[in-house]
Structure formats: C-alpha cells, structure tokens
Coordinates of C-alpha atoms in Angstrom, one line a residue:
Q1 CA -40.4 91.3 305.5
A2 CA -42.7 92.2 302.1
Q3 CA -40.1 93.6 299.9
L4 CA -39.8 93.9 295.8
A5 CA -36.7 94.5 294.4
E6 CA -36.9 95.5 290.5
S7 CA -33.8 94.7 288.2
G8 CA -33.4 94.9 284.2
G9 CA -32.6 98.3 283.6
G10 CA -30.0 99.8 281.3
L11 CA -29.3 101.5 278.7
V12 CA -30.7 100.9 275.2
Q13 CA -31.0 102.4 272.2
P14 CA -34.0 104.1 270.4
G15 CA -36.3 100.5 268.7
G16 CA -34.8 98.2 270.7
S17 CA -36.1 95.9 273.8
L18 CA -35.8 94.9 277.6
Q19 CA -37.4 93.1 280.2
L20 CA -37.7 94.6 283.8
A21 CA -38.1 92.0 286.5
C22 CA -39.3 92.3 289.9
A23 CA -39.2 89.8 292.2
A24 CA -41.0 89.3 296.1
S25 CA -39.6 88.4 298.7
G26 CA -41.6 87.6 301.9
F27 CA -44.9 87.8 300.7
T28 CA -47.4 85.1 302.3
S29 CA -50.2 85.5 299.6
F30 CA -48.7 86.7 296.2
S31 CA -51.1 85.7 294.0
S32 CA -54.0 88.1 296.2
F33 CA -51.6 91.3 295.6
D34 CA -52.7 93.7 292.2
L35 CA -49.1 94.4 290.5
S36 CA -48.4 97.9 288.2
W37 CA -45.7 99.1 287.4
Y38 CA -45.0 103.1 287.7
R39 CA -42.4 105.0 286.0
Q40 CA -40.7 108.7 286.7
A41 CA -38.6 110.6 284.6
P42 CA -37.2 114.3 286.0
G43 CA -39.4 117.1 286.2
K44 CA -42.3 114.8 285.7
E45 CA -45.0 113.4 287.7
R46 CA -44.6 109.1 288.2
E47 CA -46.8 107.6 285.7
L48 CA -49.0 104.8 285.5
V49 CA -47.7 102.1 283.1
A50 CA -49.3 98.9 283.8
V51 CA -51.7 97.4 286.7
E52 CA -52.9 93.7 286.3
T53 CA -55.8 93.1 288.4
D54 CA -58.7 90.2 288.4
G55 CA -56.8 88.6 285.5
R56 CA -56.6 91.6 283.3
T57 CA -53.8 94.3 282.8
N58 CA -54.1 97.7 281.2
Y59 CA -51.4 99.8 280.0
A60 CA -50.9 103.8 279.4
D61 CA -51.4 105.5 276.1
S62 CA -48.1 106.3 276.0
V63 CA -46.9 102.3 275.9
K64 CA -49.7 100.3 275.3
G65 CA -48.6 98.2 272.1
R66 CA -45.1 97.7 273.4
F67 CA -44.9 97.0 276.8
T68 CA -46.4 93.2 278.1
A69 CA -46.4 93.2 281.8
S70 CA -47.1 89.6 283.1
R71 CA -47.1 88.1 286.3
D72 CA -45.7 84.8 287.9
D73 CA -47.1 83.7 291.1
A74 CA -45.2 80.3 291.4
R75 CA -42.1 82.2 291.4
K76 CA -43.6 85.4 293.1
M77 CA -42.1 87.5 290.1
W78 CA -44.1 90.6 288.0
Y79 CA -42.1 91.2 284.7
L80 CA -42.2 94.0 282.3
Q81 CA -41.3 93.1 278.5
M82 CA -40.8 96.6 277.0
S83 CA -40.1 96.8 272.9
N84 CA -39.8 99.3 270.2
L85 CA -38.6 101.4 272.9
K86 CA -38.4 105.9 272.7
P87 CA -36.5 107.9 274.8
D88 CA -39.4 109.3 276.3
D89 CA -39.5 106.1 278.0
S90 CA -36.4 106.9 279.8
A91 CA -37.2 107.2 283.7
V92 CA -37.1 105.0 286.6
Y93 CA -39.2 102.3 286.9
Y94 CA -40.5 100.7 290.1
C95 CA -42.7 97.6 290.7
Y96 CA -45.4 97.9 293.2
A97 CA -48.0 95.7 294.8
A98 CA -51.2 96.1 296.6
A99 CA -53.7 94.0 298.4
R100 CA -56.6 94.2 300.8
Y101 CA -58.2 91.5 303.3
S102 CA -60.0 90.8 305.9
L103 CA -58.9 89.9 309.3
D104 CA -62.2 89.2 311.2
N105 CA -64.4 88.0 307.7
G106 CA -64.8 91.0 306.1
R107 CA -66.3 93.4 309.5
T108 CA -63.0 95.6 308.4
W109 CA -60.5 95.8 305.8
K110 CA -57.0 96.5 305.8
T111 CA -55.1 97.7 302.4
R112 CA -51.3 96.8 302.1
D113 CA -48.9 98.0 299.7
Y114 CA -45.4 98.0 299.0
W115 CA -42.5 99.8 296.4
G116 CA -39.7 98.5 295.1
Q117 CA -36.7 100.8 294.7
G118 CA -36.4 101.3 291.3
T119 CA -34.5 100.6 288.7
Q120 CA -33.3 103.1 285.8
V121 CA -34.3 102.7 282.5
T122 CA -32.5 105.3 279.3
V123 CA -33.1 105.2 276.2
S124 CA -30.6 107.0 274.0
S125 CA -28.4 106.0 271.0

C-alpha cells in the first residue's frame, strides 16, 4: 500500500528556517509521480505551495524565493526547505503525489493520487 508521511514540522521563529520531509513507501514507480506540497491554515482554503512536474518546480507567489522543494527518487523522498519564515506561513503542510498511467498501451488511463497526513508548522515569536 502506497503511503506518504510528512515530518519536520514544529515551532520556529519568524525569519527562521525549517525543512519538511515527505517519505514515500510502497511506491513501485515513485519517479513517475508528480509531487506537490500543500498547506492549509485554519479558516482558509488549502493552498498549493509547490509542485514538481517534468523536472520543473513551480511555487506559489507567496513563497517564491523563500521555499525550495526537491525530490530524491532514489530515497523516495520529497522535501520542502523553508527559509525566512513568516507568521502567515503557519499551517498544516501536506505532501501530495499523483500519477497517470496506462495498463493497455495508452487506450485507457488511470490517475492515482496520495495524500500525507500533514505536519504542523507554526511560525511565532
């Protein structure tokens, strides 16, 4: 059974740094999955933070220049390095993986996606 598990959340002061990690298990072809980080603060919509597709990573404007996402397919890991953290970055951060694949040489396609359980990030002095 494929699973994602986030870690690395915690309390950090404004301006500080924190690295989140997403460990994947049970994936037979992890490298084929597009990976994302989402976050959700209380009372707010879930926000896409970063997404990696075809070797390219895109970021939300709110985190661009401060956050860096990277993947390690050999270790089946997906990271989010966060720096210059702000109180508005406080949220539950979720790891997400999605892939499209065909079992019949492209006649039909399926999509599989997985969510982690989330890890809390609190930015406060």
